[in-house]
GROMACS .gro file of C-alpha atoms in nm:
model
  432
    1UNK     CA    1   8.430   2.573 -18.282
    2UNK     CA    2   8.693   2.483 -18.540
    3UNK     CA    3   8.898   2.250 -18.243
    4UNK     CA    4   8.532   2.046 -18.193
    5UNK     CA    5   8.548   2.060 -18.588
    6UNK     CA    6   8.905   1.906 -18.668
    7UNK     CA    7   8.831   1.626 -18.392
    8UNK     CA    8   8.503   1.500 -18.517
    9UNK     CA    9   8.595   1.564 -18.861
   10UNK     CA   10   8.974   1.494 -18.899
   11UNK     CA   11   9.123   1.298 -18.565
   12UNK     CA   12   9.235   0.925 -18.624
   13UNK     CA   13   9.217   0.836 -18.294
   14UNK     CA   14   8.976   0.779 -17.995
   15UNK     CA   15   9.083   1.002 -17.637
   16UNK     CA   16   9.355   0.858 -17.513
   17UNK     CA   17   9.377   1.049 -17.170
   18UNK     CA   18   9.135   1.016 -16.901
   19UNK     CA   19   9.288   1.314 -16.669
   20UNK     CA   20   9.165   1.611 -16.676
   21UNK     CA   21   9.319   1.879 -16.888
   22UNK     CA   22   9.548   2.151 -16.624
   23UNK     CA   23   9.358   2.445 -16.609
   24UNK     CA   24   9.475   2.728 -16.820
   25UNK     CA   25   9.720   2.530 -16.937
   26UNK     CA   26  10.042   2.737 -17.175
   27UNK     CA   27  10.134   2.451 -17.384
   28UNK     CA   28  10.133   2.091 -17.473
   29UNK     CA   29  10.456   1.906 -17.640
   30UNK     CA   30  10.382   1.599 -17.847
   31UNK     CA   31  10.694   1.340 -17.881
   32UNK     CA   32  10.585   1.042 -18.044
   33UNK     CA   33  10.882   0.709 -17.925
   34UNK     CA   34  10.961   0.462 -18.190
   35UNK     CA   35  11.232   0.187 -18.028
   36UNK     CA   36  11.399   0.456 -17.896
   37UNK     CA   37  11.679   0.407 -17.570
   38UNK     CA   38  11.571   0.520 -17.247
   39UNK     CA   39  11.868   0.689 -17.147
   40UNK     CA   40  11.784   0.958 -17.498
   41UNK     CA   41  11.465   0.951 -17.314
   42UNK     CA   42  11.604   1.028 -16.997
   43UNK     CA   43  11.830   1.300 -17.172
   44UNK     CA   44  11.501   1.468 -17.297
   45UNK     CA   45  11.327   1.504 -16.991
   46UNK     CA   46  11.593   1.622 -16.750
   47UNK     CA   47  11.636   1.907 -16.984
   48UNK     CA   48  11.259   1.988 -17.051
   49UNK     CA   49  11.271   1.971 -16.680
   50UNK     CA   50  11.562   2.211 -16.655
   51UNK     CA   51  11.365   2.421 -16.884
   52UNK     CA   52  11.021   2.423 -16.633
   53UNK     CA   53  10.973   2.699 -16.426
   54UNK     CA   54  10.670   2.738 -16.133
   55UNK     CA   55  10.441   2.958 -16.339
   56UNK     CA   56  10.443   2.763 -16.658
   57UNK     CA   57  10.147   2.493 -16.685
   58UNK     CA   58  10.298   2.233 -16.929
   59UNK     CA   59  10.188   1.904 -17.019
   60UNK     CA   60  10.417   1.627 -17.242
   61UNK     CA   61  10.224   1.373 -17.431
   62UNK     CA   62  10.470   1.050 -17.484
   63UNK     CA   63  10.329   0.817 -17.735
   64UNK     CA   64  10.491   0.525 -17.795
   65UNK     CA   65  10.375   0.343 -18.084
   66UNK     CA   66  10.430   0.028 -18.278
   67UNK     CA   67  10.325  -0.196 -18.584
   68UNK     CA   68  10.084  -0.492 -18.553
   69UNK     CA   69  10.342  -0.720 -18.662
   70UNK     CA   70  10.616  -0.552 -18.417
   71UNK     CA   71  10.931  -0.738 -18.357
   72UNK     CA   72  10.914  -0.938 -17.941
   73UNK     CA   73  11.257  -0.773 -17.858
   74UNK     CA   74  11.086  -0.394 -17.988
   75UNK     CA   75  10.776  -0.481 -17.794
   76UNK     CA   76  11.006  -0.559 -17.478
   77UNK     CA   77  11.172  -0.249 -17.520
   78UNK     CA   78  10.822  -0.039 -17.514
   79UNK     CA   79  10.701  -0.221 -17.234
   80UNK     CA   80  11.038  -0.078 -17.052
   81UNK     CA   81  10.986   0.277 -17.186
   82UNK     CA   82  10.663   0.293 -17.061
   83UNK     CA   83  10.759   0.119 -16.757
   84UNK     CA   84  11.018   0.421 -16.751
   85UNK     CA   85  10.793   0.701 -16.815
   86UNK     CA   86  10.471   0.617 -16.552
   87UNK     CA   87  10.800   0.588 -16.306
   88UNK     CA   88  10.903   0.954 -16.402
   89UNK     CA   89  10.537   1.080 -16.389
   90UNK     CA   90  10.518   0.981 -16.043
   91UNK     CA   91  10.842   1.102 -15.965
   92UNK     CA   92  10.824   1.454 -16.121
   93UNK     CA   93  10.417   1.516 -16.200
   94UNK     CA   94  10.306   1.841 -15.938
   95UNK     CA   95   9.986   2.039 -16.032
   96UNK     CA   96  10.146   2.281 -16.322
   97UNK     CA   97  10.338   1.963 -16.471
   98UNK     CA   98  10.204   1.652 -16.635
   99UNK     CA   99  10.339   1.362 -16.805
  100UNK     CA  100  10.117   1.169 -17.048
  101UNK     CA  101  10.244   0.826 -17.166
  102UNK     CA  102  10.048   0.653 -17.389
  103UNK     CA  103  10.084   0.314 -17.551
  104UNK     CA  104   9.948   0.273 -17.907
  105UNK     CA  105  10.013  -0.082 -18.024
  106UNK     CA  106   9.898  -0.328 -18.326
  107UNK     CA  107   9.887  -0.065 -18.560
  108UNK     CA  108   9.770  -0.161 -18.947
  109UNK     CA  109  10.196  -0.167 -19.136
  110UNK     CA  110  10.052   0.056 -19.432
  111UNK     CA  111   9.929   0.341 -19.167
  112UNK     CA  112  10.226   0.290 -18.948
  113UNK     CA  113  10.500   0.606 -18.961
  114UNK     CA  114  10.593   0.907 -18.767
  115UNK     CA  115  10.327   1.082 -18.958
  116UNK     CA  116  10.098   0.852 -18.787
  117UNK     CA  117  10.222   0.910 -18.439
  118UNK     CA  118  10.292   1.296 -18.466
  119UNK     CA  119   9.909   1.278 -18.570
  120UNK     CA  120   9.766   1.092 -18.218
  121UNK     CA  121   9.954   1.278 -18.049
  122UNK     CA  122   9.891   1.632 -18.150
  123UNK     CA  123   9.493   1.493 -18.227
  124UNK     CA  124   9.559   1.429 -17.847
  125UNK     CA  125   9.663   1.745 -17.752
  126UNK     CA  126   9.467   1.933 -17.980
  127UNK     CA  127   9.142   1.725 -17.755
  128UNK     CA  128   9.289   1.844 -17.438
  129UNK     CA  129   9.223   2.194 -17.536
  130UNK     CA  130   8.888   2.155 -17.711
  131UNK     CA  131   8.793   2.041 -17.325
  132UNK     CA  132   8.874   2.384 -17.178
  133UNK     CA  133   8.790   2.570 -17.509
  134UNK     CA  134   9.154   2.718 -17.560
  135UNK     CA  135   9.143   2.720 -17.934
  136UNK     CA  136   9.497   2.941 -17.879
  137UNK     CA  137   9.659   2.701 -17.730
  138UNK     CA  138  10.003   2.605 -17.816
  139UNK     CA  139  10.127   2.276 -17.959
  140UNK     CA  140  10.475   2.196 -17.991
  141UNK     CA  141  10.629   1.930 -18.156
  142UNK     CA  142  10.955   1.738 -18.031
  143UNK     CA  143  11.140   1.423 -18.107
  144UNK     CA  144  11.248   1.153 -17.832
  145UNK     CA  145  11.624   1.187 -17.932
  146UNK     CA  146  11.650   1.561 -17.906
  147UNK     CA  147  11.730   1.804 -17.618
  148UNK     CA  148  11.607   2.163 -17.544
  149UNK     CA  149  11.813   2.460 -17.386
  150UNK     CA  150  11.705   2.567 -17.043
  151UNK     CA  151  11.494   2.854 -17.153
  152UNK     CA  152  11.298   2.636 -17.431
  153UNK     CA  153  10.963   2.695 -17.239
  154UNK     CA  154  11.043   3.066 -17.196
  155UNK     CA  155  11.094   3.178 -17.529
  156UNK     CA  156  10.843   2.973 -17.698
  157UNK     CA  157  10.528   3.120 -17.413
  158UNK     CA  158  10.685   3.444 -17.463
  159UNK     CA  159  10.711   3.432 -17.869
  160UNK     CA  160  10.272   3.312 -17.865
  161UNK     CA  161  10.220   3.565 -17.607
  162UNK     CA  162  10.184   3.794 -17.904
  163UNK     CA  163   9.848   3.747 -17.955
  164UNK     CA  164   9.875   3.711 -18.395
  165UNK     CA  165  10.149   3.484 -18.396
  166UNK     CA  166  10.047   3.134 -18.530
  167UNK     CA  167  10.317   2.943 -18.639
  168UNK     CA  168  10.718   2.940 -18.547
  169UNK     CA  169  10.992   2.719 -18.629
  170UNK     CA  170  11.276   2.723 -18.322
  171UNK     CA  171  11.636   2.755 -18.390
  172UNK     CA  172  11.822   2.386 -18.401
  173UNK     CA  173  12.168   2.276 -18.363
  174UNK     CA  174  12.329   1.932 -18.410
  175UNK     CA  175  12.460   1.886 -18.139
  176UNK     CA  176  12.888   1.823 -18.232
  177UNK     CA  177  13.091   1.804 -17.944
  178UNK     CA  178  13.033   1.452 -17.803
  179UNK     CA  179  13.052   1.295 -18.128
  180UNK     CA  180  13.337   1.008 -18.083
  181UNK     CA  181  13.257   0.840 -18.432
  182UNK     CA  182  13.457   1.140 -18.668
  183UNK     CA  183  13.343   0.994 -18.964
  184UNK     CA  184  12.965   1.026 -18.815
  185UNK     CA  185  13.042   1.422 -18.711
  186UNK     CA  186  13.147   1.531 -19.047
  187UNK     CA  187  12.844   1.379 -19.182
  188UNK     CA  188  12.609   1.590 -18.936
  189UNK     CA  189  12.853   1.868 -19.036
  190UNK     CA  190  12.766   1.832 -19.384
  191UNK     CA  191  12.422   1.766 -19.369
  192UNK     CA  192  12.290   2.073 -19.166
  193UNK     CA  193  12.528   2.268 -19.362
  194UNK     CA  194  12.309   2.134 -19.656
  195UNK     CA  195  11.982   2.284 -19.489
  196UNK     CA  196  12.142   2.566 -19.363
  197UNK     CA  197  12.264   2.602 -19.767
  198UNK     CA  198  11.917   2.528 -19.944
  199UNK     CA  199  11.707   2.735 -19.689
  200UNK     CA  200  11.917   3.054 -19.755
  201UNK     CA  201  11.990   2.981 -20.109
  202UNK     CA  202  11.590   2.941 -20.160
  203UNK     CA  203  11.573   3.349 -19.976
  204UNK     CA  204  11.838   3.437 -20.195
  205UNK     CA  205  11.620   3.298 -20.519
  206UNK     CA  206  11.347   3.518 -20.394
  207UNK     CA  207  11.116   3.195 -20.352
  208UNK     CA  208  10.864   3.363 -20.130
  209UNK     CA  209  10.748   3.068 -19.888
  210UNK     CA  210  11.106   2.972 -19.689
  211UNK     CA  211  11.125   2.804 -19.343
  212UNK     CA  212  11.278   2.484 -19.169
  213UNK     CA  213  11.024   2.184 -19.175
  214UNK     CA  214  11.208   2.013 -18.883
  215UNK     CA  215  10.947   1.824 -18.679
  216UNK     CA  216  11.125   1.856 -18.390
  217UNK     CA  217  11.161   2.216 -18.397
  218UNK     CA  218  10.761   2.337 -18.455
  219UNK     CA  219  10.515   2.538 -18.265
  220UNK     CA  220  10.131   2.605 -18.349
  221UNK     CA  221   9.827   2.738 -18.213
  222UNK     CA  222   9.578   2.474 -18.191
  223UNK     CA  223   9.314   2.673 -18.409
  224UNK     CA  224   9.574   2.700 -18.685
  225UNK     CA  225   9.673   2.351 -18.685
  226UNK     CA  226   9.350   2.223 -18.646
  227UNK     CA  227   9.234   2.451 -18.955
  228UNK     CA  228   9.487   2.349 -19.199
  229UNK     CA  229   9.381   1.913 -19.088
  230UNK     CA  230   9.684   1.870 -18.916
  231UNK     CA  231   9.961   1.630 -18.970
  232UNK     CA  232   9.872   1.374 -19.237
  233UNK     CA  233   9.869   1.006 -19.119
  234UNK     CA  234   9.939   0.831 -19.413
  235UNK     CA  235  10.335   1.016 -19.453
  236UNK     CA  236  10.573   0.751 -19.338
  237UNK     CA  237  10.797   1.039 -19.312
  238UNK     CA  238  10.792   1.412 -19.451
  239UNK     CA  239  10.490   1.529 -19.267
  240UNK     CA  240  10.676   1.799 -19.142
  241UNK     CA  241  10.782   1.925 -19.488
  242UNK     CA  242  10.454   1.904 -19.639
  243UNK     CA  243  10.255   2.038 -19.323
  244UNK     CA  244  10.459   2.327 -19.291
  245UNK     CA  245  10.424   2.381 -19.671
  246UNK     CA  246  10.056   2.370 -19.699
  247UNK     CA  247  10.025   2.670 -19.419
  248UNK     CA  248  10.285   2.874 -19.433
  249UNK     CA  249  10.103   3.118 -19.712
  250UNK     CA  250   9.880   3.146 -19.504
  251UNK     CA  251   9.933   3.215 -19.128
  252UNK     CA  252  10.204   3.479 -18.927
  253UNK     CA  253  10.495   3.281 -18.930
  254UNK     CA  254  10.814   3.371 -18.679
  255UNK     CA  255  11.128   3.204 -18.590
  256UNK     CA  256  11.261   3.163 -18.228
  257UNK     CA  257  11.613   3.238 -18.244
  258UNK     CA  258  11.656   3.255 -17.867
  259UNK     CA  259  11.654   2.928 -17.751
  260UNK     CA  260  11.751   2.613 -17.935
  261UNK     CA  261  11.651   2.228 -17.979
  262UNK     CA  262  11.940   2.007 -18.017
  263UNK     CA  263  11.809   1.689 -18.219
  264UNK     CA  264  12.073   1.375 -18.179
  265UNK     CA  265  12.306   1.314 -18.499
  266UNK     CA  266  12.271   0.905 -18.527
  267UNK     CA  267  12.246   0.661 -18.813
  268UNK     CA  268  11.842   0.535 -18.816
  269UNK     CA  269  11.658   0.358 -19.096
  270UNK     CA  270  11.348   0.438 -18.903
  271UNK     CA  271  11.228   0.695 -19.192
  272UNK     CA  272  11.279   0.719 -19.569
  273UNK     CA  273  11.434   1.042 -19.528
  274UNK     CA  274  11.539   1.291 -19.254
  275UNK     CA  275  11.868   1.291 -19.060
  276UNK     CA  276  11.921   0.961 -18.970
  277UNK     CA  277  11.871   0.822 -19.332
  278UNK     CA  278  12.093   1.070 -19.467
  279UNK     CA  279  12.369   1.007 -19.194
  280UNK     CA  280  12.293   0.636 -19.276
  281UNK     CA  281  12.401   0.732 -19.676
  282UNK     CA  282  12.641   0.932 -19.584
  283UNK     CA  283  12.871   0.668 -19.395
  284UNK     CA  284  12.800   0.353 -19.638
  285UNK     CA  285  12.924   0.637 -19.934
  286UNK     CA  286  12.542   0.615 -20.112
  287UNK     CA  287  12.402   0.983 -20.112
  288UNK     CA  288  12.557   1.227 -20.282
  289UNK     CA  289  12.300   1.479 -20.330
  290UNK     CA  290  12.274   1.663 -19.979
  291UNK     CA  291  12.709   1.707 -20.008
  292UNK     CA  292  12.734   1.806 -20.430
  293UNK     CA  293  12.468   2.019 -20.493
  294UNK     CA  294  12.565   2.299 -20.672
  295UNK     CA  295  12.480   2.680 -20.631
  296UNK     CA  296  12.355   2.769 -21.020
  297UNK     CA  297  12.008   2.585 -20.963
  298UNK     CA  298  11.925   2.916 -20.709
  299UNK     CA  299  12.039   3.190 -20.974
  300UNK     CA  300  11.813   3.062 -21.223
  301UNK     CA  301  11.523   3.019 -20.992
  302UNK     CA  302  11.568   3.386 -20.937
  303UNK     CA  303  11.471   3.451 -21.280
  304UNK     CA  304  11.126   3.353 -21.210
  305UNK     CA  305  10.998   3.626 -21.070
  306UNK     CA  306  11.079   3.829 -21.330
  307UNK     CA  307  10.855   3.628 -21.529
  308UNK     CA  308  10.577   3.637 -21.282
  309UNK     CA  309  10.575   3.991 -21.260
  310UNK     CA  310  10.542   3.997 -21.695
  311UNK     CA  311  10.879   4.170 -21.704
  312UNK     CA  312  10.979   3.812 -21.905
  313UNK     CA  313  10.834   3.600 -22.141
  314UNK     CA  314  10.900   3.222 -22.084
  315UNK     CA  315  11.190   3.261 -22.368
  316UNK     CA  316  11.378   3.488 -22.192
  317UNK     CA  317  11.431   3.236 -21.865
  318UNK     CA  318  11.726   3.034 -21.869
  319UNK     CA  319  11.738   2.713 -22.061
  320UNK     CA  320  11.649   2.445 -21.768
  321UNK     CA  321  11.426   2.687 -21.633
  322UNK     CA  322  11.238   2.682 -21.906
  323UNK     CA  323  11.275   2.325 -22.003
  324UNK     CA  324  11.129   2.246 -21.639
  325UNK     CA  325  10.829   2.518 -21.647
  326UNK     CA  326  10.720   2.348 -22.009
  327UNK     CA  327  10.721   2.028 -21.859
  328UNK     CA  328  10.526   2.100 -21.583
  329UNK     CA  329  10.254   2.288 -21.812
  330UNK     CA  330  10.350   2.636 -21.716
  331UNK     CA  331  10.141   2.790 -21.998
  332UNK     CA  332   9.828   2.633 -21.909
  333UNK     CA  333   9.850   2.671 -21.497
  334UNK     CA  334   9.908   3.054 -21.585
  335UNK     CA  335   9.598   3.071 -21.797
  336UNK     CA  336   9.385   2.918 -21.516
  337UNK     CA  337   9.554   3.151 -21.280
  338UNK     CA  338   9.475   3.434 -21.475
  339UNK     CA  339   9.085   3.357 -21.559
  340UNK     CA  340   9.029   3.304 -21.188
  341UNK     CA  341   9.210   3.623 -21.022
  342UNK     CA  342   9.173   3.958 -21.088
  343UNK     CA  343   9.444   4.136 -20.905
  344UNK     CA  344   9.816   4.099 -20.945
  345UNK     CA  345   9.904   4.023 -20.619
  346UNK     CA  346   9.643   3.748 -20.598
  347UNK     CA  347   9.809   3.637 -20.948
  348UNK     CA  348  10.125   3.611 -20.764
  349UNK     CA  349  10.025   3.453 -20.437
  350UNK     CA  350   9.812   3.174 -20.653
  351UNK     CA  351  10.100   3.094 -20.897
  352UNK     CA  352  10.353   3.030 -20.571
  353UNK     CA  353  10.055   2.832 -20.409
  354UNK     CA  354  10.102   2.562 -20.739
  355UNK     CA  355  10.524   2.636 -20.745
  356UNK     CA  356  10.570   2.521 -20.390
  357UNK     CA  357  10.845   2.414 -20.171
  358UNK     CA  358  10.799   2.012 -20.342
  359UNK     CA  359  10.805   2.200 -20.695
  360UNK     CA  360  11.092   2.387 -20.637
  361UNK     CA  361  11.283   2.139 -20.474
  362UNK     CA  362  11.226   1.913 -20.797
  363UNK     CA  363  11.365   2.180 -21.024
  364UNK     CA  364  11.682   2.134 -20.795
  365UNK     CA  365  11.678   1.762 -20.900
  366UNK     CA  366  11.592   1.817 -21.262
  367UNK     CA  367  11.876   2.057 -21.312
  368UNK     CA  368  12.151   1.809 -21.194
  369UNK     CA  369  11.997   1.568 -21.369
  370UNK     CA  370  12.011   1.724 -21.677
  371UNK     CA  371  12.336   1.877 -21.643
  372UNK     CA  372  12.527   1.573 -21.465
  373UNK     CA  373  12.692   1.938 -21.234
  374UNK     CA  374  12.808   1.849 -20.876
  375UNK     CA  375  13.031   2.090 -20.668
  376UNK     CA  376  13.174   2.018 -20.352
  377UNK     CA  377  12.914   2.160 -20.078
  378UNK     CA  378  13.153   2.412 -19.937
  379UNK     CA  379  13.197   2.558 -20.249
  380UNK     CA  380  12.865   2.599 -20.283
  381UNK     CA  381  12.816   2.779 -19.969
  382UNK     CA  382  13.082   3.013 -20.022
  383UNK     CA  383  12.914   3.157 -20.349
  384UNK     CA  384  12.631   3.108 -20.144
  385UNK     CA  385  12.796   3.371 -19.906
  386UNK     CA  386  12.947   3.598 -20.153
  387UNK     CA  387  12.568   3.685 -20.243
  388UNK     CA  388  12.399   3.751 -19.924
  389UNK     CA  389  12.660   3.920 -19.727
  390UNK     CA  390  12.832   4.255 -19.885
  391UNK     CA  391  13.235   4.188 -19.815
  392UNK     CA  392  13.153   3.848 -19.801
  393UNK     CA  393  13.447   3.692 -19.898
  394UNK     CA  394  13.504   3.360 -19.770
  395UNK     CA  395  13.891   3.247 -19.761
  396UNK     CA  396  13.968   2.909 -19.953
  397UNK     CA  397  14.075   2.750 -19.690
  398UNK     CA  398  13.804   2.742 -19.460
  399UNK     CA  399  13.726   2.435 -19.326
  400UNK     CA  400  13.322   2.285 -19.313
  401UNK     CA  401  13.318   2.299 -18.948
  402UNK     CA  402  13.320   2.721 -19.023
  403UNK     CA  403  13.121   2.737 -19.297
  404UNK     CA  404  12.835   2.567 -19.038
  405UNK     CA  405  12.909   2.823 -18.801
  406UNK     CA  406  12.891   3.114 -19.043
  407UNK     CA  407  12.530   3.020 -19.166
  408UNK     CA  408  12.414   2.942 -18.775
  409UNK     CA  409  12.527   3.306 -18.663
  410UNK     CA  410  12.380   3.409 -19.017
  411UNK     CA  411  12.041   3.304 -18.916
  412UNK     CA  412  12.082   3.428 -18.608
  413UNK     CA  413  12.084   3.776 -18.754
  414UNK     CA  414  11.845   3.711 -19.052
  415UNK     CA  415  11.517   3.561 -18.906
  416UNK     CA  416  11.176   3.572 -19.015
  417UNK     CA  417  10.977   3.776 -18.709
  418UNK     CA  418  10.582   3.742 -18.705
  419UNK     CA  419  10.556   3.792 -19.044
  420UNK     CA  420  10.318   3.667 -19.354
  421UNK     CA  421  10.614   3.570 -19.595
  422UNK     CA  422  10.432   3.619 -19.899
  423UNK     CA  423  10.324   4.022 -19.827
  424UNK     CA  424  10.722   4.068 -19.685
  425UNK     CA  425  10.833   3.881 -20.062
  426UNK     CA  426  10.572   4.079 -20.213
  427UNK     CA  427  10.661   4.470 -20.110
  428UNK     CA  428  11.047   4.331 -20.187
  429UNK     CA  429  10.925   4.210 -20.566
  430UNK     CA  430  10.795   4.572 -20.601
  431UNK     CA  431  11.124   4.768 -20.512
  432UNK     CA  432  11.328   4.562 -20.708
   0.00000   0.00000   0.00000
C-alpha cells in the first residue's frame, strides 16, 4: 500500500490528529499559517465556506507553525490564530465538515520553511486517508492569504471524478480591484503578467513539460503524491516549483479553468522567492528580471528540438544556445542517453527529464547575462502574442492592465485537459 509506504518511509512528522478521519471523505485542503492576520484567515474560510455544499465531505488541515527561536509578539499572534480557528471549528464543524488546527512549534531554524509546513500538513492528510485506505483521495493545497470562488469544491470533485486524472493546477487571479497602494497594483500587474508571459512563451518554445507551480493553486491524488515523496522539507521556498517538476512527466496532468483561487498581492519577506518577495523588489526598485525579460531567449529554445529529433547538429543552434548546451556537457548527457535507450521517443522523454523546468529557466538567465538585453515586459508579451494567436496584432498603446487580461482569457481557451504533456509534445514534434 504505497500511502502505508510514503508514511513509514517518507513522513517527517508524528499524527497530529486524534479524530477520526470522515467517512468517504472527497478531499482534504492543507494551508500551512506563518504570522499571518486573522481577518486573511477569516477571508479564507468564509469563502471555502461559501464554496461547501451538503454532499461534499471536506476536511481543512490549518497548521500553524513556527521556529524554535520564534519572536514573543509571533508566538502571541499564533496563540490568537489558534485561539481563532478551535472558535470557528466549533462554530461551523457538522458531520461532512471538519476543521483541523494544529500547532507545530520549536521547530529546528535550518528545517523551518513553507516546504516544511506544506510537508506536515499534506503528510497529515495523506495519514488521514491511509486510515480509510483511499489511496485516490484528493489533496489540495492552499495558502492562508488566498480566497477561492464559490464553486472551488465543485469543480475540483468534479475534475478527480475522472477516474485517471492525477494531478491539476487551478486557474489563479490576483486579485486587483481593492488594491489602494497603486504603486503595489502595478507591481501584481506586472508580475503575473510575467508568469502568464514565461508559461506561454515556454509552450510556444515547444518545451514539453509546462504548468503553473503555484502552491496555492494544486490538486493531487494521494497515491500520486505519495509516490513521487511528496513535498520536500528542506525547500525554504520553491517546493512547489520543484514538486510539480519532478512529476509532471509522469502523471495525467489537467488544468481547472472553471473556478479560480485568488492569492493576496502583499509585500512579505517570509520566502526567498514567490509573490511577496518579488512585490517586495518591485516597490524598493531592486528586481528587474520578472519586468525586462526579453522574448528572444524562447525563439532560440525552440531550436532545440530540432536538435533532439537529429534534424541539427549542435553547430547549427544559435550561438547562446549552444554556448549554454556546451557548458552544461550536452555531448556527454546525450551519449549516456543514447547507450541506455533504445527507442526514440524514450531518447526524447529522457533528454527533457535532464533539460527540465530549473535547466531551462537558467538558460533564460544565462542569455541576459551574456547579452546585457532587457525589453520592457509589455513588449515582450506583445511578440509574445503576435506568435500564438493568428491576427494577433496587439496595438502600441495598450496599457499592462490589458495585456494581463489578454493572457488570462488566453488560458482560458488554451488549457492543458487530462493529458500526459510529454505524448501531446511528442505527436506535435512529429507533424512538424
Amino acid at each position: 500500500m504505497i500511502l502505508e509506504y510514503y508514511l513509514e518511509r517518507f513522513s517527517s512528522s508524528i499524527p497530529l490528529i486524534k479524530e477520526k478521519t470522515i467517512k468517504d471523505i472527497d478531499i482534504i485542503v492543507s494551508i500551512p499559517v506563518y504570522n499571518e492576520d486573522i481577518g486573511n484567515l477569516e477571508r479564507l474560510l468564509n469563502s471555502l465556506i461559501k464554496a461547501y455544499k451538503k454532499e461534499f465531505k471536506i476536511e481543512l488541515i490549518f497548521l500553524v507553525n513556527e521556529p524554535e527561536d520564534e519572536k514573543e509578539e509571533v508566538k502571541e499572534k499564533h496563540k490568537l490564530i489558534i485561539k481563532f480557528l478551535n472558535k470557528k471549528k466549533k462554530e461551523l464543524e457538522e458531520e461532512n465538515f471538519k476543521i483541523h488546527p494544529l500547532y507545530v512549534n520549536n521547530i529546528p531554524r535550518k528545517k523551518f520553511g513553507i516546504g516544511n509546513a506544506r510537508k506536515i500538513s499534506c503528510d497529515e492528510a495523506i495519514r488521514r486517508y491511509e486510515f480509510i485506505k483511499k489511496e485516490k483521495g484528493i489533496l489540495a493545497t492552499l495558502d492562508a492569504d488566498c480566497t477561492v470562488k464559490e464553486n472551488y469544491f465543485d469543480e475540483v470533485i468534479k475534475t478527480f471524478s475522472d477516474y485517471e486524472t492525477e494531478f491539476a493546477h487551478i486557474y489563479f487571479e490576483h486579485p486587483l480591484h481593492d488594491i489602494e497602494d497603486e504603486k503595489l497594483k502595478t507591481g501584481i500587474i506586472y508580475y503575473e503578467l510575467f508568469l502568464r508571459f514565461y508559461k506561454n512563451s515556454l509552450i510556444f518554445a515547444d518545451y514539453p513539460y509546462v504548468s503553473y507551480t503555484i502552491g496555492s493553486c494544486l490538486a493531487i491524488r494521494a497515491d500520486t503524491y505519495a509516490r513521487f515523496g511528496g513535498f520536500k522539507a528542506k525547500r525554504k521556498a520553491g517546493e512547489d516549483f520543484y514538486f510539480v517538476q519532478k512529476i509532471l512527466p509522469h502523471i495525467k496532468f489537467t488544468e481547472i479553468i472553471d473556478t479560480t483561487v485568488y492569492p493576496q498581492a502583499r509585500i512579505s519577506e517570509r520566502v526567498p522567492f514567490g509573490t511577496g518577495k518579488a512585490l517586495k523588489d518591485f516597490i524598493e526598485g531592486k528586481e528587474k528580471f520578472y519586468y525586462s525579460l526579453p522574448f528572444e531567449p524562447f525563439r532560440e529554445l525552440k531550436e532545440l528540438k530540432f536538435f533532439v529529433k537529429g534534424d541539427k547538429n549542435i553547430d547549427e543552434l544559435p550561438d547562446l544556445l549552444k554556448a549554454y548546451l556546451l557548458r552544461e556537457k550536452i555531448k556527454k548527457r546525450i551519449q549516456i542517453i543514447r547507450n541506455k535507450t533504445k527507442h526514440f521517443k524514450n531518447f526524447v522523454k529522457d533528454f527533457y527529464l535532464w533539460f527540465n523546468l530549473l535547466k531551462a529557466f537558467r538558460f533564460i538567465r544565462f542569455y541576459i547575462n551574456k547579452t546585457q538585453k532587457r525589453t520592457i515586459l509589455e513588449e515582450s508579451v506583445k511578440e509574445l502574442i503576435k506568435e500564438i494567436e493568428k491576427n494577433g496584432e496587439i496595438q502600441k498603446e495598450v496599457s499592462t492592465y490589458n495585456l494581463l487580461l489578454y493572457l488570462r482569457k488566453y488560458d482560458k481557451k488554451n488549457f492543458f485537459k487530462n493529458v500526459n504533456l510529454f505524448n501531446e509534445f511528442y505527436k506535435k514534434w512529429m507533424r512538424d
